[in-house]
mmCIF file of C-alpha atoms in Angstrom:
data_model
loop_
_atom_site.group_PDB
_atom_site.id
_atom_site.type_symbol
_atom_site.label_atom_id
_atom_site.label_comp_id
_atom_site.label_asym_id
_atom_site.label_seq_id
_atom_site.Cartn_x
_atom_site.Cartn_y
_atom_site.Cartn_z
ATOM 1 C CA GLN A 1 -236.279 89.691 144.183
ATOM 2 C CA LYS A 2 -235.772 89.295 140.460
ATOM 3 C CA GLU A 3 -236.503 92.423 138.477
ATOM 4 C CA VAL A 4 -238.440 90.655 135.739
ATOM 5 C CA GLU A 5 -240.028 87.288 136.479
ATOM 6 C CA GLN A 6 -241.492 84.718 134.134
ATOM 7 C CA ASN A 7 -242.632 81.152 134.565
ATOM 8 C CA SER A 8 -239.888 79.092 132.917
ATOM 9 C CA GLY A 9 -242.339 76.513 131.625
ATOM 10 C CA PRO A 10 -242.393 74.517 129.529
ATOM 11 C CA LEU A 11 -245.855 75.597 128.514
ATOM 12 C CA SER A 12 -247.458 73.124 126.160
ATOM 13 C CA VAL A 13 -250.579 73.900 124.114
ATOM 14 C CA PRO A 14 -252.248 72.084 121.225
ATOM 15 C CA GLU A 15 -252.203 73.581 117.760
ATOM 16 C CA GLY A 16 -254.991 76.124 117.319
ATOM 17 C CA ALA A 17 -255.278 76.917 121.034
ATOM 18 C CA ILE A 18 -254.523 80.183 122.827
ATOM 19 C CA ALA A 19 -251.153 80.376 124.558
ATOM 20 C CA SER A 20 -250.950 82.743 127.522
ATOM 21 C CA LEU A 21 -247.558 83.968 128.719
ATOM 22 C CA ASN A 22 -247.143 86.064 131.844
ATOM 23 C CA CYS A 23 -244.531 88.401 133.276
ATOM 24 C CA THR A 24 -244.216 90.518 136.430
ATOM 25 C CA TYR A 25 -241.734 93.279 137.116
ATOM 26 C CA SER A 26 -240.513 94.982 140.276
ATOM 27 C CA ASP A 27 -239.704 98.578 139.243
ATOM 28 C CA ARG A 28 -242.817 100.761 139.330
ATOM 29 C CA GLY A 29 -240.987 103.410 137.298
ATOM 30 C CA SER A 30 -240.676 101.118 134.280
ATOM 31 C CA GLN A 31 -241.714 102.853 131.113
ATOM 32 C CA SER A 32 -241.768 100.410 128.235
ATOM 33 C CA PHE A 33 -242.500 96.729 127.882
ATOM 34 C CA PHE A 34 -241.583 94.242 125.184
ATOM 35 C CA TRP A 35 -241.997 90.642 124.171
ATOM 36 C CA TYR A 36 -239.275 88.839 122.254
ATOM 37 C CA ARG A 37 -239.302 85.411 120.662
ATOM 38 C CA GLN A 38 -236.119 83.345 120.675
ATOM 39 C CA TYR A 39 -235.763 80.136 118.722
ATOM 40 C CA SER A 40 -233.217 77.655 120.006
ATOM 41 C CA GLY A 41 -229.686 78.780 119.153
ATOM 42 C CA LYS A 42 -230.857 82.057 117.619
ATOM 43 C CA SER A 43 -230.984 85.654 118.793
ATOM 44 C CA PRO A 44 -234.168 87.245 120.175
ATOM 45 C CA GLU A 45 -236.542 88.947 117.765
ATOM 46 C CA LEU A 46 -239.033 91.613 118.745
ATOM 47 C CA ILE A 47 -242.702 90.603 118.629
ATOM 48 C CA MET A 48 -244.569 93.335 120.479
ATOM 49 C CA SER A 49 -244.012 96.549 122.365
ATOM 50 C CA ILE A 50 -246.525 98.153 124.727
ATOM 51 C CA TYR A 51 -246.265 101.436 126.570
ATOM 52 C CA SER A 52 -249.649 102.143 128.164
ATOM 53 C CA ASN A 53 -252.193 100.204 130.182
ATOM 54 C CA GLY A 54 -254.575 98.003 128.262
ATOM 55 C CA ASP A 55 -254.381 95.687 125.281
ATOM 56 C CA LYS A 56 -252.447 95.965 122.064
ATOM 57 C CA GLU A 57 -253.167 93.602 119.215
ATOM 58 C CA ASP A 58 -250.970 92.691 116.240
ATOM 59 C CA GLY A 59 -252.200 89.801 114.155
ATOM 60 C CA ARG A 60 -252.400 86.683 116.305
ATOM 61 C CA PHE A 61 -250.561 88.395 119.167
ATOM 62 C CA THR A 62 -252.072 90.505 121.960
ATOM 63 C CA ALA A 63 -250.011 92.185 124.640
ATOM 64 C CA GLN A 64 -251.683 93.256 127.862
ATOM 65 C CA LEU A 65 -250.243 95.706 130.383
ATOM 66 C CA ASN A 66 -251.401 96.487 133.906
ATOM 67 C CA LYS A 67 -249.005 98.943 135.544
ATOM 68 C CA ALA A 68 -250.891 99.001 138.852
ATOM 69 C CA SER A 69 -250.339 95.256 139.215
ATOM 70 C CA GLN A 70 -246.901 95.426 137.533
ATOM 71 C CA TYR A 71 -247.964 92.728 135.142
ATOM 72 C CA VAL A 72 -247.602 92.236 131.406
ATOM 73 C CA SER A 73 -248.832 89.295 129.358
ATOM 74 C CA LEU A 74 -248.758 87.959 125.819
ATOM 75 C CA LEU A 75 -251.590 85.991 124.233
ATOM 76 C CA ILE A 76 -250.992 83.983 121.077
ATOM 77 C CA ARG A 77 -254.206 83.003 119.300
ATOM 78 C CA ASP A 78 -254.473 80.061 116.919
ATOM 79 C CA SER A 79 -251.080 78.773 118.070
ATOM 80 C CA GLN A 80 -248.951 77.101 115.412
ATOM 81 C CA PRO A 81 -246.045 74.651 115.767
ATOM 82 C CA SER A 82 -243.832 77.435 114.375
ATOM 83 C CA ASP A 83 -244.648 79.442 117.527
ATOM 84 C CA SER A 84 -242.665 76.920 119.581
ATOM 85 C CA ALA A 85 -239.853 78.977 121.071
ATOM 86 C CA THR A 86 -238.773 80.736 124.245
ATOM 87 C CA TYR A 87 -240.570 84.014 124.876
ATOM 88 C CA LEU A 88 -238.685 86.735 126.710
ATOM 89 C CA CYS A 89 -240.354 89.566 128.573
ATOM 90 C CA ALA A 90 -238.331 92.793 128.683
ATOM 91 C CA VAL A 91 -238.863 95.930 130.736
ATOM 92 C CA TYR A 92 -237.229 99.281 129.988
ATOM 93 C CA ASN A 93 -236.299 101.998 132.463
ATOM 94 C CA ASN A 94 -233.731 104.805 132.173
ATOM 95 C CA ASN A 95 -231.688 103.552 129.216
ATOM 96 C CA ASP A 96 -231.609 100.043 130.612
ATOM 97 C CA MET A 97 -233.522 97.016 129.316
ATOM 98 C CA ARG A 98 -233.999 94.127 131.753
ATOM 99 C CA PHE A 99 -235.041 90.685 130.576
ATOM 100 C CA GLY A 100 -236.822 87.814 132.217
ATOM 101 C CA ALA A 101 -235.364 84.321 131.909
ATOM 102 C CA GLY A 102 -238.061 83.376 129.408
ATOM 103 C CA THR A 103 -240.943 80.941 129.088
ATOM 104 C CA ARG A 104 -240.493 77.968 126.797
ATOM 105 C CA LEU A 105 -243.596 77.350 124.679
ATOM 106 C CA THR A 106 -244.284 74.132 122.806
ATOM 107 C CA VAL A 107 -247.194 73.947 120.368
ATOM 108 C CA LYS A 108 -248.098 70.349 119.613
ATOM 109 C CA PRO A 109 -249.602 69.466 116.202
ATOM 110 C CA SER B 1 -233.472 99.788 106.493
ATOM 111 C CA GLN B 2 -231.269 99.201 109.496
ATOM 112 C CA THR B 3 -229.166 96.076 109.880
ATOM 113 C CA ILE B 4 -226.819 94.838 112.552
ATOM 114 C CA HIS B 5 -223.937 92.465 111.989
ATOM 115 C CA GLN B 6 -221.979 90.603 114.598
ATOM 116 C CA TRP B 7 -218.953 88.332 114.276
ATOM 117 C CA PRO B 8 -217.542 85.818 114.698
ATOM 118 C CA ALA B 9 -220.611 83.603 114.996
ATOM 119 C CA THR B 10 -218.847 80.831 116.867
ATOM 120 C CA LEU B 11 -215.526 80.554 118.621
ATOM 121 C CA VAL B 12 -213.750 78.165 120.933
ATOM 122 C CA GLN B 13 -211.000 79.694 123.021
ATOM 123 C CA PRO B 14 -208.651 78.356 125.718
ATOM 124 C CA VAL B 15 -208.700 79.800 129.224
ATOM 125 C CA GLY B 16 -206.407 82.806 129.467
ATOM 126 C CA SER B 17 -206.605 83.735 125.791
ATOM 127 C CA PRO B 18 -207.828 87.143 124.571
ATOM 128 C CA LEU B 19 -211.226 87.855 123.057
ATOM 129 C CA SER B 20 -212.550 90.322 120.535
ATOM 130 C CA LEU B 21 -216.158 90.375 119.331
ATOM 131 C CA GLU B 22 -217.243 93.004 116.866
ATOM 132 C CA CYS B 23 -220.591 94.502 116.001
ATOM 133 C CA THR B 24 -221.580 97.072 113.398
ATOM 134 C CA VAL B 25 -224.893 98.740 112.651
ATOM 135 C CA GLU B 26 -225.886 100.042 109.232
ATOM 136 C CA GLY B 27 -228.623 102.395 108.147
ATOM 137 C CA THR B 28 -228.836 104.600 111.230
ATOM 138 C CA SER B 29 -226.816 107.250 113.009
ATOM 139 C CA ASN B 30 -225.917 107.602 116.679
ATOM 140 C CA PRO B 31 -227.613 104.405 117.834
ATOM 141 C CA ASN B 32 -227.563 103.215 121.422
ATOM 142 C CA LEU B 33 -225.461 100.043 121.457
ATOM 143 C CA TYR B 34 -225.527 97.162 123.910
ATOM 144 C CA TRP B 35 -223.674 93.955 124.730
ATOM 145 C CA TYR B 36 -225.638 91.201 126.444
ATOM 146 C CA ARG B 37 -224.589 87.724 127.533
ATOM 147 C CA GLN B 38 -226.924 84.759 127.773
ATOM 148 C CA ALA B 39 -225.704 81.756 129.731
ATOM 149 C CA ALA B 40 -227.232 78.383 128.913
ATOM 150 C CA GLY B 41 -230.875 78.255 130.024
ATOM 151 C CA ARG B 42 -230.741 81.698 131.553
ATOM 152 C CA GLY B 43 -231.885 85.212 130.797
ATOM 153 C CA LEU B 44 -229.975 87.996 129.131
ATOM 154 C CA GLN B 45 -227.436 89.831 131.276
ATOM 155 C CA LEU B 46 -226.571 93.381 130.269
ATOM 156 C CA LEU B 47 -222.796 93.816 130.119
ATOM 157 C CA PHE B 48 -222.232 97.236 128.551
ATOM 158 C CA TYR B 49 -224.164 99.963 126.828
ATOM 159 C CA SER B 50 -223.105 103.039 124.921
ATOM 160 C CA VAL B 51 -225.001 106.184 123.973
ATOM 161 C CA GLY B 52 -222.193 107.641 121.831
ATOM 162 C CA ILE B 53 -218.603 107.351 120.632
ATOM 163 C CA GLY B 54 -216.260 106.718 123.540
ATOM 164 C CA GLN B 55 -219.147 106.607 126.038
ATOM 165 C CA ILE B 56 -219.351 103.215 127.729
ATOM 166 C CA SER B 57 -221.364 102.235 130.791
ATOM 167 C CA SER B 58 -220.501 98.979 132.484
ATOM 168 C CA GLU B 59 -222.943 96.757 134.310
ATOM 169 C CA VAL B 60 -220.474 94.030 135.288
ATOM 170 C CA PRO B 61 -216.877 94.741 136.432
ATOM 171 C CA GLN B 62 -215.281 91.373 135.688
ATOM 172 C CA ASN B 63 -212.646 90.837 133.035
ATOM 173 C CA LEU B 64 -214.559 92.160 130.042
ATOM 174 C CA SER B 65 -214.329 95.580 128.451
ATOM 175 C CA ALA B 66 -216.097 97.372 125.626
ATOM 176 C CA SER B 67 -215.132 100.112 123.225
ATOM 177 C CA ARG B 68 -216.935 102.222 120.664
ATOM 178 C CA PRO B 69 -214.285 103.576 118.293
ATOM 179 C CA GLN B 70 -216.821 104.679 115.672
ATOM 180 C CA ASP B 71 -220.464 105.739 115.767
ATOM 181 C CA ARG B 72 -221.798 102.383 114.552
ATOM 182 C CA GLN B 73 -219.116 100.026 115.813
ATOM 183 C CA PHE B 74 -219.093 98.305 119.178
ATOM 184 C CA ILE B 75 -216.370 95.915 120.350
ATOM 185 C CA LEU B 76 -216.316 93.525 123.302
ATOM 186 C CA SER B 77 -212.902 92.447 124.543
ATOM 187 C CA SER B 78 -211.104 90.481 127.171
ATOM 188 C CA LYS B 79 -207.385 90.160 127.852
ATOM 189 C CA LYS B 80 -207.696 86.784 129.578
ATOM 190 C CA LEU B 81 -210.776 84.596 129.253
ATOM 191 C CA LEU B 82 -212.208 82.615 132.160
ATOM 192 C CA LEU B 83 -214.285 79.444 131.975
ATOM 193 C CA SER B 84 -217.245 81.461 133.262
ATOM 194 C CA ASP B 85 -217.073 83.698 130.181
ATOM 195 C CA SER B 86 -218.640 80.968 128.065
ATOM 196 C CA GLY B 87 -222.029 81.930 126.699
ATOM 197 C CA PHE B 88 -224.028 83.471 123.904
ATOM 198 C CA TYR B 89 -223.019 87.093 123.348
ATOM 199 C CA LEU B 90 -225.515 89.414 121.749
ATOM 200 C CA CYS B 91 -224.997 92.881 120.373
ATOM 201 C CA ALA B 92 -228.068 95.072 120.095
ATOM 202 C CA TRP B 93 -228.985 98.560 119.009
ATOM 203 C CA SER B 94 -231.839 100.962 119.658
ATOM 204 C CA VAL B 95 -233.011 104.343 118.492
ATOM 205 C CA PHE B 96 -232.907 106.560 121.546
ATOM 206 C CA VAL B 97 -236.516 107.681 121.751
ATOM 207 C CA ARG B 98 -238.204 104.435 120.676
ATOM 208 C CA ARG B 99 -236.168 102.058 122.789
ATOM 209 C CA GLU B 100 -236.998 98.763 121.082
ATOM 210 C CA LEU B 101 -233.842 96.658 120.987
ATOM 211 C CA PHE B 102 -232.802 94.882 117.810
ATOM 212 C CA PHE B 103 -230.297 92.081 118.139
ATOM 213 C CA GLY B 104 -227.469 90.819 115.998
ATOM 214 C CA GLU B 105 -227.095 87.165 115.140
ATOM 215 C CA GLY B 106 -225.071 86.434 118.262
ATOM 216 C CA SER B 107 -221.634 84.982 118.974
ATOM 217 C CA ARG B 108 -221.405 81.677 120.776
ATOM 218 C CA LEU B 109 -218.236 81.508 122.879
ATOM 219 C CA THR B 110 -216.941 78.340 124.479
ATOM 220 C CA VAL B 111 -213.973 78.664 126.804
ATOM 221 C CA LEU B 112 -212.122 75.407 127.452
#
């Protein structure tokens, strides 16, 4: 079983729509959760971090965490073509960050 | 503010040749340092991490090694490259208690 799982996509949404990205993880002891955005050929950049159950909002981005279900998601409101990228879910436990393979998002004008 | 620099950005090496990738962090002290590898179309694989000078933890035995000769310097090396070493190598740092990882620009290695 993979430690961090994401749907590889591609996920395609029209401009202005809400993009929903999902991630599940296997280690119940995981402590911290992150979303990274990676443009093609570039390094990942941090978008959101979330540490406790519930929602966390930052601009057009909302991260949602449900530790009981071992599930974390990222919502992107009013999606823009510039949001087209691969989104990586990362889970932290005991000095070790594990990444999912990423979901490729395409926002069509 | 903190910055991380990684070089070289791109390199093409023959099989069996040595490798040295270097990473430095500025603007912080005693960072946690990491080397990840990303194969084409795949997720990030943790190779090494370090919590202090001379302290290296290895996640993959293979033919790669890492060293931390100074507080903010992290080096990835190999004596003899394999074809399977090709990939996108990423150095990252974190502040111990906050744990967000911040990545360098990456080094794209092609082994021929």
